[in-house]
mmCIF file of C-alpha atoms in Angstrom:
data_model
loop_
_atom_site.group_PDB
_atom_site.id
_atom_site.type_symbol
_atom_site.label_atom_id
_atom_site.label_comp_id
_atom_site.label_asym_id
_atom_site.label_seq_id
_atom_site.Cartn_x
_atom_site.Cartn_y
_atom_site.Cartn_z
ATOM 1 C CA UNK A 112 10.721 -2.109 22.844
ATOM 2 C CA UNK A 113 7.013 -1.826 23.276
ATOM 3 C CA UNK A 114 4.408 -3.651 20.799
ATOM 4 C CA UNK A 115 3.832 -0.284 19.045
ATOM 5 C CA UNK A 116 7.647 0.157 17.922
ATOM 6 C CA UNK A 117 8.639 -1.132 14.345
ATOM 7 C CA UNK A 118 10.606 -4.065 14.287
ATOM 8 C CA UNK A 119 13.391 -5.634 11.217
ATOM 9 C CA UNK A 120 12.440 -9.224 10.744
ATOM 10 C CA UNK A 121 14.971 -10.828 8.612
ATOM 11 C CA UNK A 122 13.650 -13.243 5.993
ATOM 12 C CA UNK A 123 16.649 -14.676 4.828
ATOM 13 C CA UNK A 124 19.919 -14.245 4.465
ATOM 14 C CA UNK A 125 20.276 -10.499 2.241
ATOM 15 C CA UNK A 126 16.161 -9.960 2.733
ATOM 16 C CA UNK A 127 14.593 -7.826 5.259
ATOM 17 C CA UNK A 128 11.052 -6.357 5.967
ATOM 18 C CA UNK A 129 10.307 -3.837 8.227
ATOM 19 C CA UNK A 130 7.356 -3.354 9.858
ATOM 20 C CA UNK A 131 5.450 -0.907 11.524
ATOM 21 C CA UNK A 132 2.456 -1.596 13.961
ATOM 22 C CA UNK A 133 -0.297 -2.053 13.851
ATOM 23 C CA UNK A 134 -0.471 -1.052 10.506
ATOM 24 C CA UNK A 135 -3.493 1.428 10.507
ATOM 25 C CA UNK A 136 -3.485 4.774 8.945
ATOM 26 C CA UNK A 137 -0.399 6.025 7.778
ATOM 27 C CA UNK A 138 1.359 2.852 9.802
ATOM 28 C CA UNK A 139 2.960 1.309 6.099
ATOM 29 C CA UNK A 140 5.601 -1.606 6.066
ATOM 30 C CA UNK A 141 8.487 -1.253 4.208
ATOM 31 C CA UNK A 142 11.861 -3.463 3.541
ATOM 32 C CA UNK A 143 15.419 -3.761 2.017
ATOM 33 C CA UNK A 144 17.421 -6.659 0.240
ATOM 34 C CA UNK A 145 21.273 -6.095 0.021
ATOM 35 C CA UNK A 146 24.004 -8.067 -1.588
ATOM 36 C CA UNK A 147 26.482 -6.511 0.791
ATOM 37 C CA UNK A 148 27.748 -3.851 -1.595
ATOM 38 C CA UNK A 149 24.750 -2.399 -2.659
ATOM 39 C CA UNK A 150 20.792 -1.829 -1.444
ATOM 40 C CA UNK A 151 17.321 -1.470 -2.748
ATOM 41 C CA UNK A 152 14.596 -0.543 -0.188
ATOM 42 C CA UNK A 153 11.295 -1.049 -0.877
ATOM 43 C CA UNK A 154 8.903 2.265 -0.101
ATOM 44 C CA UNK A 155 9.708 5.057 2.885
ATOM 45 C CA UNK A 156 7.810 6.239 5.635
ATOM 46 C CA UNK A 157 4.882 9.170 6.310
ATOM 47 C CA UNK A 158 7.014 11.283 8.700
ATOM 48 C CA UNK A 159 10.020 12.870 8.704
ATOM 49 C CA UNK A 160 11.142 10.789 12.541
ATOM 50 C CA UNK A 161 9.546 7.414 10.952
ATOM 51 C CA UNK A 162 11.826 8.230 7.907
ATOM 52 C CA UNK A 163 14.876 8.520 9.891
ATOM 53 C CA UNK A 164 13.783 5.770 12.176
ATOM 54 C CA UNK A 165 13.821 3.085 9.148
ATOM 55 C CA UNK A 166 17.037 4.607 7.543
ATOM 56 C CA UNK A 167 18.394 3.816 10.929
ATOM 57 C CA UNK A 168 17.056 0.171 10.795
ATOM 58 C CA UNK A 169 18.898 -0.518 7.418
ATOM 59 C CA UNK A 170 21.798 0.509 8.978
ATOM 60 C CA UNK A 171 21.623 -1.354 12.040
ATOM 61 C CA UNK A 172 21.728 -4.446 9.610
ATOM 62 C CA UNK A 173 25.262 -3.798 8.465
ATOM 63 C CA UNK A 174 23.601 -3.041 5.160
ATOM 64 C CA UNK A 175 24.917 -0.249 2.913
ATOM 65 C CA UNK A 176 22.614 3.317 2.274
ATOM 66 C CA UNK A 177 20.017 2.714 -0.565
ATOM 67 C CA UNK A 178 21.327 2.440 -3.763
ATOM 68 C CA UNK A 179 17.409 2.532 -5.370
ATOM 69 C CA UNK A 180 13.728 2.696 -3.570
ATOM 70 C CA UNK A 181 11.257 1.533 -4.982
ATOM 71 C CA UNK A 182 8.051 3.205 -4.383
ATOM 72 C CA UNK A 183 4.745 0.593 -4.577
ATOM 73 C CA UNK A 184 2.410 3.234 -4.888
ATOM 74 C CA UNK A 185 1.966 7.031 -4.500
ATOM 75 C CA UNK A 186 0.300 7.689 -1.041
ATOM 76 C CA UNK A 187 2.096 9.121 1.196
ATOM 77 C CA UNK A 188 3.098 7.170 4.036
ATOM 78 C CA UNK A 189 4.667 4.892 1.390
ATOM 79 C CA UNK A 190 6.479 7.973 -0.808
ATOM 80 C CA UNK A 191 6.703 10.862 2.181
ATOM 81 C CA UNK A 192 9.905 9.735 2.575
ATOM 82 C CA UNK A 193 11.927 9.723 -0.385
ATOM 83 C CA UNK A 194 13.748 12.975 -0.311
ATOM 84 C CA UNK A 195 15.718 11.490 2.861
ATOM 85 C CA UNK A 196 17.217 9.122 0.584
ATOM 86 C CA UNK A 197 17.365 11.095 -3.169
ATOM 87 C CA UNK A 198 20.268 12.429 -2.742
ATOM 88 C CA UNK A 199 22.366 9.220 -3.100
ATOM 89 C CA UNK A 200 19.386 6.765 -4.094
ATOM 90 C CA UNK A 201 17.251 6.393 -7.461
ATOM 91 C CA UNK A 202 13.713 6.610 -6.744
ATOM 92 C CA UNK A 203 12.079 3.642 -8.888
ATOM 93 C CA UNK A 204 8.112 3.455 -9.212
ATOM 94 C CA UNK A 205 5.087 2.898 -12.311
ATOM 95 C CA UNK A 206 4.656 5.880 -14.607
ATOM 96 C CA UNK A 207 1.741 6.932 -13.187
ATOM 97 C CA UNK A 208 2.599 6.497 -9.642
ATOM 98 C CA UNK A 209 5.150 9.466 -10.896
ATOM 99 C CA UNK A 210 2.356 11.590 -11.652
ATOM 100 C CA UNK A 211 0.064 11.053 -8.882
ATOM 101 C CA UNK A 212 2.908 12.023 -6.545
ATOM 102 C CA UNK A 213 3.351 15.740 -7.838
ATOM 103 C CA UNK A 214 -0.200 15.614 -8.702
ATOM 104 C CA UNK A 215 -1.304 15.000 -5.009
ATOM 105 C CA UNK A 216 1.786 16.867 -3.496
ATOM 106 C CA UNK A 217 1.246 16.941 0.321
ATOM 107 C CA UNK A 218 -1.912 15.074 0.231
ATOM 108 C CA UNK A 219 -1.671 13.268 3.774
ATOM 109 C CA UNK A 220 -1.037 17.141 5.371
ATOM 110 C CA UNK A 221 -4.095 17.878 3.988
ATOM 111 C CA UNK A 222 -6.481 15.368 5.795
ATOM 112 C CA UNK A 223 -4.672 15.336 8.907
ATOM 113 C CA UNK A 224 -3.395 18.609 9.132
ATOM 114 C CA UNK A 225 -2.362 18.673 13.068
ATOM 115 C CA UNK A 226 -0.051 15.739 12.035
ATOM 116 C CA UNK A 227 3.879 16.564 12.762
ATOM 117 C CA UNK A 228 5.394 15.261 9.269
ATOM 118 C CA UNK A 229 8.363 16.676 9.623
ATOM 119 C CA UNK A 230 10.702 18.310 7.085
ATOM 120 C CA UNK A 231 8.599 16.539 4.235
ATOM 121 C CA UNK A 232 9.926 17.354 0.534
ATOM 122 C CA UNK A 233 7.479 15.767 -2.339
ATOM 123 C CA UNK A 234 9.932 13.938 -4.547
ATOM 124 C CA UNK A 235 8.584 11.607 -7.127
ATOM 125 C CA UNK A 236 10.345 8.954 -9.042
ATOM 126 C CA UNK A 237 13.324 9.444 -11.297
ATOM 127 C CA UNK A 238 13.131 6.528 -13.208
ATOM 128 C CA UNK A 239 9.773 5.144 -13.887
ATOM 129 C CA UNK A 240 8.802 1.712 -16.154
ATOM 130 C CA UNK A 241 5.209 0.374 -17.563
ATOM 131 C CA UNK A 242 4.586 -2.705 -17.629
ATOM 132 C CA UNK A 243 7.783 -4.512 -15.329
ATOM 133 C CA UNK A 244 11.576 -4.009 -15.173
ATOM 134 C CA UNK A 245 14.444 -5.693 -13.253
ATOM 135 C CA UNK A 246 16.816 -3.840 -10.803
ATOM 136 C CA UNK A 247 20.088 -5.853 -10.302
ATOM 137 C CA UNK A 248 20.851 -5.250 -6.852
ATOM 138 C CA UNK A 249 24.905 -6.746 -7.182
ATOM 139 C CA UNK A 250 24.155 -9.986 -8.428
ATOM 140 C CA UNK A 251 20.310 -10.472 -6.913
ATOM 141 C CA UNK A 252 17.675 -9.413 -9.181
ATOM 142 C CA UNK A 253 14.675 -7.644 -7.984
ATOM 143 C CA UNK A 254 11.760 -7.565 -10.382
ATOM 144 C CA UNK A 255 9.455 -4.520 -10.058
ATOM 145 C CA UNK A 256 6.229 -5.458 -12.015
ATOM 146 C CA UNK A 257 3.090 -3.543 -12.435
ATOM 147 C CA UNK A 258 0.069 -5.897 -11.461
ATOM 148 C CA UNK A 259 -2.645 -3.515 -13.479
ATOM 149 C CA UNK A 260 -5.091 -0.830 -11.587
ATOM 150 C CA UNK A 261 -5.779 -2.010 -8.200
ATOM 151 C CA UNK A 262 -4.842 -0.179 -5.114
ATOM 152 C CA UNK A 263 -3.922 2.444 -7.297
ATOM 153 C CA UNK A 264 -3.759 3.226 -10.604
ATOM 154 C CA UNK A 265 0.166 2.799 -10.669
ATOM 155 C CA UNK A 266 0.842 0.072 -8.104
ATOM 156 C CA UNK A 267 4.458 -1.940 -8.057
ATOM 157 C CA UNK A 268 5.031 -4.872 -6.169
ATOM 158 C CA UNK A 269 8.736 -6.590 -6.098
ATOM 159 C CA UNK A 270 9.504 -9.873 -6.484
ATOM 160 C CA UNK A 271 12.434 -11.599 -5.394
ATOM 161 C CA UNK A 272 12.577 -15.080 -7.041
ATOM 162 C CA UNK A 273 15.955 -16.121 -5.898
ATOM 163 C CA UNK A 274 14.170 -15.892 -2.269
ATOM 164 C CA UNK A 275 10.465 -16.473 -3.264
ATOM 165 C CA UNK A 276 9.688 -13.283 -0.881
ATOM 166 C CA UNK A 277 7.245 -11.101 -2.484
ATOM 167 C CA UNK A 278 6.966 -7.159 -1.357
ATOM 168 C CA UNK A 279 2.986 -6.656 -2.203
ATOM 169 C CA UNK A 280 2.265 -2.607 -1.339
ATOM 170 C CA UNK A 281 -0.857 -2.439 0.120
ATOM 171 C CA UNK A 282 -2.414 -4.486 -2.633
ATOM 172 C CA UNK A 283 -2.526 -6.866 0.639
ATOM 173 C CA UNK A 284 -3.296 -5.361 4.285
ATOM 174 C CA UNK A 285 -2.655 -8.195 6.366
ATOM 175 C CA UNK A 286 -5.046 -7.948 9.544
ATOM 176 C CA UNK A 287 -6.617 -4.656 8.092
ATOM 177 C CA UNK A 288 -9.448 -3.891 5.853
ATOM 178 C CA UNK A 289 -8.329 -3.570 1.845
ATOM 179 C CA UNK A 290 -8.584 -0.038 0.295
ATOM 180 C CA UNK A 291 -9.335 0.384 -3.360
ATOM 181 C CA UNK A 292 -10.694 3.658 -3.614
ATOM 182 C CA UNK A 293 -8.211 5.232 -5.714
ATOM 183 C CA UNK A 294 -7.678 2.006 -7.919
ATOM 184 C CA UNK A 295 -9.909 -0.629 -8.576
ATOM 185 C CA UNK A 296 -12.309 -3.595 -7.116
ATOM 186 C CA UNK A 297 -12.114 -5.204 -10.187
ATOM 187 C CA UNK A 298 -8.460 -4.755 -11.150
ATOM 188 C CA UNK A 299 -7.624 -5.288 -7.455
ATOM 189 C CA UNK A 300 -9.035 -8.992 -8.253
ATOM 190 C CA UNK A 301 -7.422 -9.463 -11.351
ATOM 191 C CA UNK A 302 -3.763 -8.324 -9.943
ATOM 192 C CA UNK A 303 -4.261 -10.786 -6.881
ATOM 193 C CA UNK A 304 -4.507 -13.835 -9.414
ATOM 194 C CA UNK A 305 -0.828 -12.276 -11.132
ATOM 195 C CA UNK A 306 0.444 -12.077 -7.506
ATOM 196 C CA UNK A 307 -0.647 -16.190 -6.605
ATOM 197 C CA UNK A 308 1.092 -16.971 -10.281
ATOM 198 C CA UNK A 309 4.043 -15.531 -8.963
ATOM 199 C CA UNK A 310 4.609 -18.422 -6.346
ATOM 200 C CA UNK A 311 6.115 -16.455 -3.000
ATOM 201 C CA UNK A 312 6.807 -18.062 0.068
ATOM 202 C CA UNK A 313 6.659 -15.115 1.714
ATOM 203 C CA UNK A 314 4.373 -12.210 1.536
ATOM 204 C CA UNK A 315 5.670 -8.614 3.113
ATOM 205 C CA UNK A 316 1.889 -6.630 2.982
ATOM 206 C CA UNK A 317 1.847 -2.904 2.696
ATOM 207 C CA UNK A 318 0.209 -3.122 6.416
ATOM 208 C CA UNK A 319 -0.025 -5.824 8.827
ATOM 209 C CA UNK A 320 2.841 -8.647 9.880
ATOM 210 C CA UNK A 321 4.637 -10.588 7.604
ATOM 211 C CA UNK A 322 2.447 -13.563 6.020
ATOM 212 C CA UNK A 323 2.169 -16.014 3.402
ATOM 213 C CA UNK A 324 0.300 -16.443 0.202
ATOM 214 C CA UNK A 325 -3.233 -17.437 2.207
ATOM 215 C CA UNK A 326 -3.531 -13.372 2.827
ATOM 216 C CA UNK A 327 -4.243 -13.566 -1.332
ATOM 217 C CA UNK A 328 -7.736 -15.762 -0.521
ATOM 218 C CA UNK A 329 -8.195 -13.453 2.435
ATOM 219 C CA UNK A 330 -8.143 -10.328 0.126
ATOM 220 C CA UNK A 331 -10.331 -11.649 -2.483
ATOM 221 C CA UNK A 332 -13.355 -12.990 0.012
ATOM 222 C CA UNK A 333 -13.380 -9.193 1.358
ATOM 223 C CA UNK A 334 -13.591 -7.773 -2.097
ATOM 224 C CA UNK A 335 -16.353 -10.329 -3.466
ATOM 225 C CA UNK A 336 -18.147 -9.463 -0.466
ATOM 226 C CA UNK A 337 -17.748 -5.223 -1.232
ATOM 227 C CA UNK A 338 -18.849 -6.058 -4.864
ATOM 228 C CA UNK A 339 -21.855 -7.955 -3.378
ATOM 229 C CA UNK A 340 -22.742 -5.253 -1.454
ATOM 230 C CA UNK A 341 -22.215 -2.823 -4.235
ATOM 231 C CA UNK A 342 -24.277 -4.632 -6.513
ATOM 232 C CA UNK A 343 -27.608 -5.200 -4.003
ATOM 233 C CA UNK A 344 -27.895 -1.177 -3.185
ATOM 234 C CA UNK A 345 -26.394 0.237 -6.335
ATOM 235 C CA UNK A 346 -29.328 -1.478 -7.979
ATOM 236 C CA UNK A 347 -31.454 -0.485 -5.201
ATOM 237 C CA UNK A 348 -30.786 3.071 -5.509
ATOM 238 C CA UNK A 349 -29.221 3.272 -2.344
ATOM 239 C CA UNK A 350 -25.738 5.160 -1.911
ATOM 240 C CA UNK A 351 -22.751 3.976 -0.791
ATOM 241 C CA UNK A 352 -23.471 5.571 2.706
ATOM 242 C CA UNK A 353 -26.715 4.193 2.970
ATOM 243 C CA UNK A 354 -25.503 0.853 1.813
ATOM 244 C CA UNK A 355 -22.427 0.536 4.251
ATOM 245 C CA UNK A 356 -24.687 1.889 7.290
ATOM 246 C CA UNK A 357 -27.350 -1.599 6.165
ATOM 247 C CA UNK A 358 -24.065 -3.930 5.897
ATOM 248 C CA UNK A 359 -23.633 -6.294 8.540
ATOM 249 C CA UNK A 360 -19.513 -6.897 7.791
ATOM 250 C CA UNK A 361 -20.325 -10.626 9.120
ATOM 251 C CA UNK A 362 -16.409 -11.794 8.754
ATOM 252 C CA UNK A 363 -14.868 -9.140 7.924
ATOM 253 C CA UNK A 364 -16.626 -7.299 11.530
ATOM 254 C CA UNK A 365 -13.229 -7.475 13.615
ATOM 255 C CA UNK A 366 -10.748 -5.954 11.014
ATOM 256 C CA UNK A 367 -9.790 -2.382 11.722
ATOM 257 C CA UNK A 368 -10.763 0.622 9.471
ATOM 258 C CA UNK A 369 -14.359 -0.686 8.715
ATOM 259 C CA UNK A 370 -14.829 2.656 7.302
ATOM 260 C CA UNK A 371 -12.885 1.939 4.563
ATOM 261 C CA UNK A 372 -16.244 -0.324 3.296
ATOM 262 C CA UNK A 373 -17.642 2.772 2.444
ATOM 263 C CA UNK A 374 -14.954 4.228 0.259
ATOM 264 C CA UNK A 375 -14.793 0.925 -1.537
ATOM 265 C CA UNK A 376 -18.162 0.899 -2.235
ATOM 266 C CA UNK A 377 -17.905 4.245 -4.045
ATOM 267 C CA UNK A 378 -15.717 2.590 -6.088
ATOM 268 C CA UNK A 379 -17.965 -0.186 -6.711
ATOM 269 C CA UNK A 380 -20.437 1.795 -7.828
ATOM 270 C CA UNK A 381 -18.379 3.638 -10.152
ATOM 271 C CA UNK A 382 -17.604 0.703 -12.155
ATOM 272 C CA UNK A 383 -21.224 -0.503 -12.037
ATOM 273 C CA UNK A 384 -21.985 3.138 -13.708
ATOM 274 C CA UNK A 385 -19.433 2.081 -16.046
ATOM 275 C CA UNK A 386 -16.495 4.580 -15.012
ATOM 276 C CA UNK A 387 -13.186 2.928 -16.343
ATOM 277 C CA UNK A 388 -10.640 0.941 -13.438
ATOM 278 C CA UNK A 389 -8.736 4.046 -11.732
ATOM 279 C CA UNK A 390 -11.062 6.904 -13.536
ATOM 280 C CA UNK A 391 -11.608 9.621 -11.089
ATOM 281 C CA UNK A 392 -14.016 9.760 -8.550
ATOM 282 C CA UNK A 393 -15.424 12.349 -5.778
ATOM 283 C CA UNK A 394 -11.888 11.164 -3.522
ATOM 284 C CA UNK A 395 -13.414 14.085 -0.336
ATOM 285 C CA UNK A 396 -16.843 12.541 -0.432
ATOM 286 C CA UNK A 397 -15.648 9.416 0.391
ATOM 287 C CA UNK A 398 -13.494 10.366 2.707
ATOM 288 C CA UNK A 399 -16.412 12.504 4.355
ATOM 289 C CA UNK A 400 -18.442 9.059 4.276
ATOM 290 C CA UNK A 401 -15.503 7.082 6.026
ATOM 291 C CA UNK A 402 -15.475 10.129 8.893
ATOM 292 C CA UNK A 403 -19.248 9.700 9.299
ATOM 293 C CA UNK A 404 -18.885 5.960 9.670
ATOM 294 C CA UNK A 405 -16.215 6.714 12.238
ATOM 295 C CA UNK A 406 -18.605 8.275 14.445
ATOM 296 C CA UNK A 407 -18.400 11.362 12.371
ATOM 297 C CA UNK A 408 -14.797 12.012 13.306
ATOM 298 C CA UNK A 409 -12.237 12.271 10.774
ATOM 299 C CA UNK A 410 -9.808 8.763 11.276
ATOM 300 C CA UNK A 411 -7.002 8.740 13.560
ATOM 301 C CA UNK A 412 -3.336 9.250 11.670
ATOM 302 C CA UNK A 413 -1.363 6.948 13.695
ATOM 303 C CA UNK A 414 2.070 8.055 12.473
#
């Protein structure tokens, strides 16, 4: 096993999260809980071999195939996955993460095209919920709740109070820079203070290594700071570009994907121009902005 390989850490008895490092593009965490008799695994993989790969990990557990999967959010490397398991699993997620699969369809093969996905089928949810609903996984009971706009505009995370382990999405990037480009800064802030009321022990991010409720505090500093930012050029005239190329990232300097400053600030300024939390905005000029501030090459997909 080499640092790079994804690794099961157990978390307690019938919880599991597994992670994938180091968590950068397309490098998503996922994770099962299992009374024995029957599974629900939170989110998939981006390719077809990291697919199989974590299917294999549940296994290697003892634990039975999937029963449901909850899907946290609609990007791919969290969703790319699901047609492995729909044949004998439910696929779980928010309403609108439902439509924002099939709306998007293959949307990771479209920025990194020389990618090797695999045998990827697009297959969104088939039973989707609002506001929050329980699965009863035997006699444990998962609760799925929808935290408002944030990373997207139809996040889930998964709360298991009978452990205190709560599965975030990538509401949280643990070690990484926060993304909120298709969501919300403002919602994003709002959903972390639902998340602390929750009262986990135990925080599995959508990225990054296992943590603990002090990656909330972590979040939010990085987000004031974007909305800072947003706020100083926005009003200066400057664009999001301009404004990310002035920022000196102080703190926030040695977490990787920097670039992703830029596409938060377009969402920043979107919301300062009064655009409603998740409305749609330019999603290929942003990611143009994050290549240029990657040395004007597109970022690295890691999966």
């Amino acid at each position: 096993m080499t640092a790079e390989d994804p690794y099961t850490v157990q978390l307690a008895d019938d919880v599991y999260a597994y992670v994938q490092p180091d968590g950068g593009w397309c490098l998503n965490n996922a994770g099962f809980v299992s009374d024995g008799s029957s599974t629900l695994l939170v989110d998939t993989a981006a390719t077809e071999r990291r697919t199989r790969a974590l299917s294999a990990a549940v296994a290697a557990t003892g634990t039975p195939a999937p029963r449901f999967v909850v899907n946290t959010h609609h990007h791919g490397d969290h969703t790319y996955g699901n047609g492995f398991f729909a044949p004998t699993a439910t696929i779980v997620s928010h309403a609108d993460c439902r439509k924002e699969a099939l709306a998007v369809g293959r949307q990771l093969h479209l920025i990194w095209p020389q990618t090797d996905f695999g045998d990827i089928s697009i297959t969104a949810a088939h039973l989707t919920y609002t506001d929050r609903t329980t699965l009863h996984v035997g006699d444990i009971e998962a609760e799925v709740i929808h935290p408002g706009v944030a990373h997207t505009v139809g996040d889930s995370v998964v709360w298991l109070p009978h452990r205190r382990v709560l599965f975030t999405g990538d509401l949280v990037f643990e070690g990484g820079t926060p993304f909120v480009l298709m969501g919300s800064l403002s919602g994003s802030l709002r959903a972390l203070d639902r998340l602390r009321a929750l009262g986990a022990d135990t925080v599995v991010p959508g990225h990054g290594p296992v943590t603990d409720p002090s990656a909330f505090d972590r979040t939010e500093r990085y987000l004031r700071f974007v909305g800072e930012i947003a706020e100083k050029f926005h009003g200066a005239g400057r664009t999001p570009l301009e404004a990310a190329r002035a920022t000196d990232l102080g703190e926030f300097a040695a977490l990787p994907e920097s670039e992703r400053l830029v596409a938060n600030l377009h969402r920043a300024y979107a919301e300062l121009d009064g655009l409603s939390e998740g409305g749609p905005v330019d999603v290929s000029a942003a990611i143009a902005d994050m290549a240029a501030m990657n040395g004007g090459r597109m970022m690295a997909c890691h999966a």
